[in-house]
Amino acid sequence: MKIIPLADRVLLKEEKAETTTKSGILLPETAQEKTQTAKVEAVGPGTEKEKITVKAGDRVMYEKYAGVQVKVDGEDYLIVKNSDIIAIVE
């Protein structure tokens, strides 16, 4: 299945949270903090009021409670509004 965002929406693939601390302690899933960085997989065409500011392949930061989580073919994705993306990470 392929997901194509509409209007000013962006499809993100979330990065995995760290599973160990810098000192090597293994963290259980319940203690792992959700990352707020992701890779842009696809973008919508934008609207007259809202132009898309990222492109597929960009690594971005997004607001903590933004978007709708979806699962496709066993992979987790997030669909957010372009305005929920707060930075491009280089």
mmCIF file with all atom_site columns, C-alpha atoms in Angstrom:
data_model
loop_
_atom_site.group_PDB
_atom_site.id
_atom_site.type_symbol
_atom_site.label_atom_id
_atom_site.label_alt_id
_atom_site.label_comp_id
_atom_site.label_asym_id
_atom_site.label_entity_id
_atom_site.label_seq_id
_atom_site.pdbx_PDB_ins_code
_atom_site.Cartn_x
_atom_site.Cartn_y
_atom_site.Cartn_z
_atom_site.occupancy
_atom_site.B_iso_or_equiv
_atom_site.pdbx_formal_charge
_atom_site.auth_seq_id
_atom_site.auth_comp_id
_atom_site.auth_asym_id
_atom_site.auth_atom_id
_atom_site.pdbx_PDB_model_num
ATOM 1  C CA . MET A 1 1  ? 0.000  0.000  0.000  1.00 0.00 ? 1  MET A CA 1
ATOM 2  C CA . LYS A 1 2  ? 1.204  3.522  -0.767 1.00 0.00 ? 2  LYS A CA 1
ATOM 3  C CA . ILE A 1 3  ? 0.207  6.639  1.194  1.00 0.00 ? 3  ILE A CA 1
ATOM 4  C CA . ILE A 1 4  ? 0.030  9.964  -0.639 1.00 0.00 ? 4  ILE A CA 1
ATOM 5  C CA . PRO A 1 5  ? -0.634 12.974 1.639  1.00 0.00 ? 5  PRO A CA 1
ATOM 6  C CA . LEU A 1 6  ? -3.215 15.546 0.576  1.00 0.00 ? 6  LEU A CA 1
ATOM 7  C CA . ALA A 1 7  ? -3.169 19.356 0.798  1.00 0.00 ? 7  ALA A CA 1
ATOM 8  C CA . ASP A 1 8  ? -0.596 20.618 3.337  1.00 0.00 ? 8  ASP A CA 1
ATOM 9  C CA . ARG A 1 9  ? 0.070  17.215 4.922  1.00 0.00 ? 9  ARG A CA 1
ATOM 10 C CA . VAL A 1 10 ? 3.456  15.466 5.177  1.00 0.00 ? 10 VAL A CA 1
ATOM 11 C CA . LEU A 1 11 ? 4.121  11.739 5.675  1.00 0.00 ? 11 LEU A CA 1
ATOM 12 C CA . LEU A 1 12 ? 6.930  11.060 8.164  1.00 0.00 ? 12 LEU A CA 1
ATOM 13 C CA . LYS A 1 13 ? 8.719  7.870  9.169  1.00 0.00 ? 13 LYS A CA 1
ATOM 14 C CA . GLU A 1 14 ? 9.593  8.235  12.826 1.00 0.00 ? 14 GLU A CA 1
ATOM 15 C CA . GLU A 1 15 ? 13.125 7.499  13.976 1.00 0.00 ? 15 GLU A CA 1
ATOM 16 C CA . LYS A 1 16 ? 13.575 4.826  16.593 1.00 0.00 ? 16 LYS A CA 1
ATOM 17 C CA . ALA A 1 17 ? 14.138 5.872  20.198 1.00 0.00 ? 17 ALA A CA 1
ATOM 18 C CA . GLU A 1 18 ? 17.457 5.156  21.874 1.00 0.00 ? 18 GLU A CA 1
ATOM 19 C CA . THR A 1 19 ? 17.451 1.714  23.504 1.00 0.00 ? 19 THR A CA 1
ATOM 20 C CA . THR A 1 20 ? 20.523 2.293  25.683 1.00 0.00 ? 20 THR A CA 1
ATOM 21 C CA . THR A 1 21 ? 21.934 5.211  27.624 1.00 0.00 ? 21 THR A CA 1
ATOM 22 C CA . LYS A 1 22 ? 25.360 6.690  26.879 1.00 0.00 ? 22 LYS A CA 1
ATOM 23 C CA . SER A 1 23 ? 26.771 4.618  29.751 1.00 0.00 ? 23 SER A CA 1
ATOM 24 C CA . GLY A 1 24 ? 25.352 1.397  28.233 1.00 0.00 ? 24 GLY A CA 1
ATOM 25 C CA . ILE A 1 25 ? 22.285 0.828  30.411 1.00 0.00 ? 25 ILE A CA 1
ATOM 26 C CA . LEU A 1 26 ? 19.504 -0.935 28.497 1.00 0.00 ? 26 LEU A CA 1
ATOM 27 C CA . LEU A 1 27 ? 16.185 0.973  28.583 1.00 0.00 ? 27 LEU A CA 1
ATOM 28 C CA . PRO A 1 28 ? 12.847 -0.871 28.504 1.00 0.00 ? 28 PRO A CA 1
ATOM 29 C CA . GLU A 1 29 ? 10.306 0.393  25.955 1.00 0.00 ? 29 GLU A CA 1
ATOM 30 C CA . THR A 1 30 ? 8.206  2.014  28.693 1.00 0.00 ? 30 THR A CA 1
ATOM 31 C CA . ALA A 1 31 ? 11.173 4.187  29.757 1.00 0.00 ? 31 ALA A CA 1
ATOM 32 C CA . GLN A 1 32 ? 12.208 5.241  26.267 1.00 0.00 ? 32 GLN A CA 1
ATOM 33 C CA . GLU A 1 33 ? 11.394 8.821  25.402 1.00 0.00 ? 33 GLU A CA 1
ATOM 34 C CA . LYS A 1 34 ? 9.616  9.314  22.079 1.00 0.00 ? 34 LYS A CA 1
ATOM 35 C CA . THR A 1 35 ? 11.845 11.046 19.560 1.00 0.00 ? 35 THR A CA 1
ATOM 36 C CA . GLN A 1 36 ? 10.568 14.081 17.736 1.00 0.00 ? 36 GLN A CA 1
ATOM 37 C CA . THR A 1 37 ? 12.681 13.581 14.637 1.00 0.00 ? 37 THR A CA 1
ATOM 38 C CA . ALA A 1 38 ? 11.653 11.784 11.477 1.00 0.00 ? 38 ALA A CA 1
ATOM 39 C CA . LYS A 1 39 ? 12.431 11.344 7.801  1.00 0.00 ? 39 LYS A CA 1
ATOM 40 C CA . VAL A 1 40 ? 10.046 12.861 5.255  1.00 0.00 ? 40 VAL A CA 1
ATOM 41 C CA . GLU A 1 41 ? 8.669  10.064 3.069  1.00 0.00 ? 41 GLU A CA 1
ATOM 42 C CA . ALA A 1 42 ? 6.129  12.020 0.987  1.00 0.00 ? 42 ALA A CA 1
ATOM 43 C CA . VAL A 1 43 ? 4.563  15.475 0.817  1.00 0.00 ? 43 VAL A CA 1
ATOM 44 C CA . GLY A 1 44 ? 1.215  16.798 -0.320 1.00 0.00 ? 44 GLY A CA 1
ATOM 45 C CA . PRO A 1 45 ? 0.865  19.416 -3.057 1.00 0.00 ? 45 PRO A CA 1
ATOM 46 C CA . GLY A 1 46 ? 0.271  22.254 -0.584 1.00 0.00 ? 46 GLY A CA 1
ATOM 47 C CA . THR A 1 47 ? -2.508 24.825 -0.734 1.00 0.00 ? 47 THR A CA 1
ATOM 48 C CA . GLU A 1 48 ? -2.744 28.439 -1.817 1.00 0.00 ? 48 GLU A CA 1
ATOM 49 C CA . LYS A 1 49 ? -2.387 29.529 1.815  1.00 0.00 ? 49 LYS A CA 1
ATOM 50 C CA . GLU A 1 50 ? 0.155  26.895 2.933  1.00 0.00 ? 50 GLU A CA 1
ATOM 51 C CA . LYS A 1 51 ? 3.189  26.060 0.784  1.00 0.00 ? 51 LYS A CA 1
ATOM 52 C CA . ILE A 1 52 ? 5.114  22.881 1.604  1.00 0.00 ? 52 ILE A CA 1
ATOM 53 C CA . THR A 1 53 ? 8.542  23.776 3.007  1.00 0.00 ? 53 THR A CA 1
ATOM 54 C CA . VAL A 1 54 ? 10.148 20.292 3.069  1.00 0.00 ? 54 VAL A CA 1
ATOM 55 C CA . LYS A 1 55 ? 10.847 17.597 0.500  1.00 0.00 ? 55 LYS A CA 1
ATOM 56 C CA . ALA A 1 56 ? 11.053 13.804 0.551  1.00 0.00 ? 56 ALA A CA 1
ATOM 57 C CA . GLY A 1 57 ? 14.297 12.664 2.159  1.00 0.00 ? 57 GLY A CA 1
ATOM 58 C CA . ASP A 1 58 ? 14.606 15.613 4.576  1.00 0.00 ? 58 ASP A CA 1
ATOM 59 C CA . ARG A 1 59 ? 15.168 14.868 8.255  1.00 0.00 ? 59 ARG A CA 1
ATOM 60 C CA . VAL A 1 60 ? 12.886 17.042 10.377 1.00 0.00 ? 60 VAL A CA 1
ATOM 61 C CA . MET A 1 61 ? 11.777 17.825 13.928 1.00 0.00 ? 61 MET A CA 1
ATOM 62 C CA . TYR A 1 62 ? 8.056  18.077 14.648 1.00 0.00 ? 62 TYR A CA 1
ATOM 63 C CA . GLU A 1 63 ? 5.843  19.138 17.540 1.00 0.00 ? 63 GLU A CA 1
ATOM 64 C CA . LYS A 1 64 ? 5.462  16.542 20.284 1.00 0.00 ? 64 LYS A CA 1
ATOM 65 C CA . TYR A 1 65 ? 1.742  15.770 19.992 1.00 0.00 ? 65 TYR A CA 1
ATOM 66 C CA . ALA A 1 66 ? 1.341  16.480 16.280 1.00 0.00 ? 66 ALA A CA 1
ATOM 67 C CA . GLY A 1 67 ? -0.220 14.304 13.634 1.00 0.00 ? 67 GLY A CA 1
ATOM 68 C CA . VAL A 1 68 ? -1.973 11.013 13.193 1.00 0.00 ? 68 VAL A CA 1
ATOM 69 C CA . GLN A 1 69 ? -0.092 7.739  13.598 1.00 0.00 ? 69 GLN A CA 1
ATOM 70 C CA . VAL A 1 70 ? -0.719 5.080  10.961 1.00 0.00 ? 70 VAL A CA 1
ATOM 71 C CA . LYS A 1 71 ? 0.679  1.584  10.458 1.00 0.00 ? 71 LYS A CA 1
ATOM 72 C CA . VAL A 1 72 ? 1.235  0.340  6.905  1.00 0.00 ? 72 VAL A CA 1
ATOM 73 C CA . ASP A 1 73 ? 2.746  -3.055 6.115  1.00 0.00 ? 73 ASP A CA 1
ATOM 74 C CA . GLY A 1 74 ? 4.077  -3.297 9.683  1.00 0.00 ? 74 GLY A CA 1
ATOM 75 C CA . GLU A 1 75 ? 5.828  0.097  9.531  1.00 0.00 ? 75 GLU A CA 1
ATOM 76 C CA . ASP A 1 76 ? 4.856  3.077  11.710 1.00 0.00 ? 76 ASP A CA 1
ATOM 77 C CA . TYR A 1 77 ? 4.274  6.448  10.030 1.00 0.00 ? 77 TYR A CA 1
ATOM 78 C CA . LEU A 1 78 ? 3.019  9.842  11.112 1.00 0.00 ? 78 LEU A CA 1
ATOM 79 C CA . ILE A 1 79 ? 0.925  12.224 9.006  1.00 0.00 ? 79 ILE A CA 1
ATOM 80 C CA . VAL A 1 80 ? 1.369  15.844 10.117 1.00 0.00 ? 80 VAL A CA 1
ATOM 81 C CA . LYS A 1 81 ? 0.481  19.283 8.836  1.00 0.00 ? 81 LYS A CA 1
ATOM 82 C CA . ASN A 1 82 ? 3.349  21.200 7.292  1.00 0.00 ? 82 ASN A CA 1
ATOM 83 C CA . SER A 1 83 ? 2.952  23.815 10.059 1.00 0.00 ? 83 SER A CA 1
ATOM 84 C CA . ASP A 1 84 ? 3.645  21.117 12.715 1.00 0.00 ? 84 ASP A CA 1
ATOM 85 C CA . ILE A 1 85 ? 7.194  20.703 11.375 1.00 0.00 ? 85 ILE A CA 1
ATOM 86 C CA . ILE A 1 86 ? 9.422  23.009 13.397 1.00 0.00 ? 86 ILE A CA 1
ATOM 87 C CA . ALA A 1 87 ? 12.885 22.451 11.879 1.00 0.00 ? 87 ALA A CA 1
ATOM 88 C CA . ILE A 1 88 ? 14.946 20.685 9.247  1.00 0.00 ? 88 ILE A CA 1
ATOM 89 C CA . VAL A 1 89 ? 17.822 18.717 10.797 1.00 0.00 ? 89 VAL A CA 1
ATOM 90 C CA . GLU A 1 90 ? 21.089 18.694 8.844  1.00 0.00 ? 90 GLU A CA 1
#
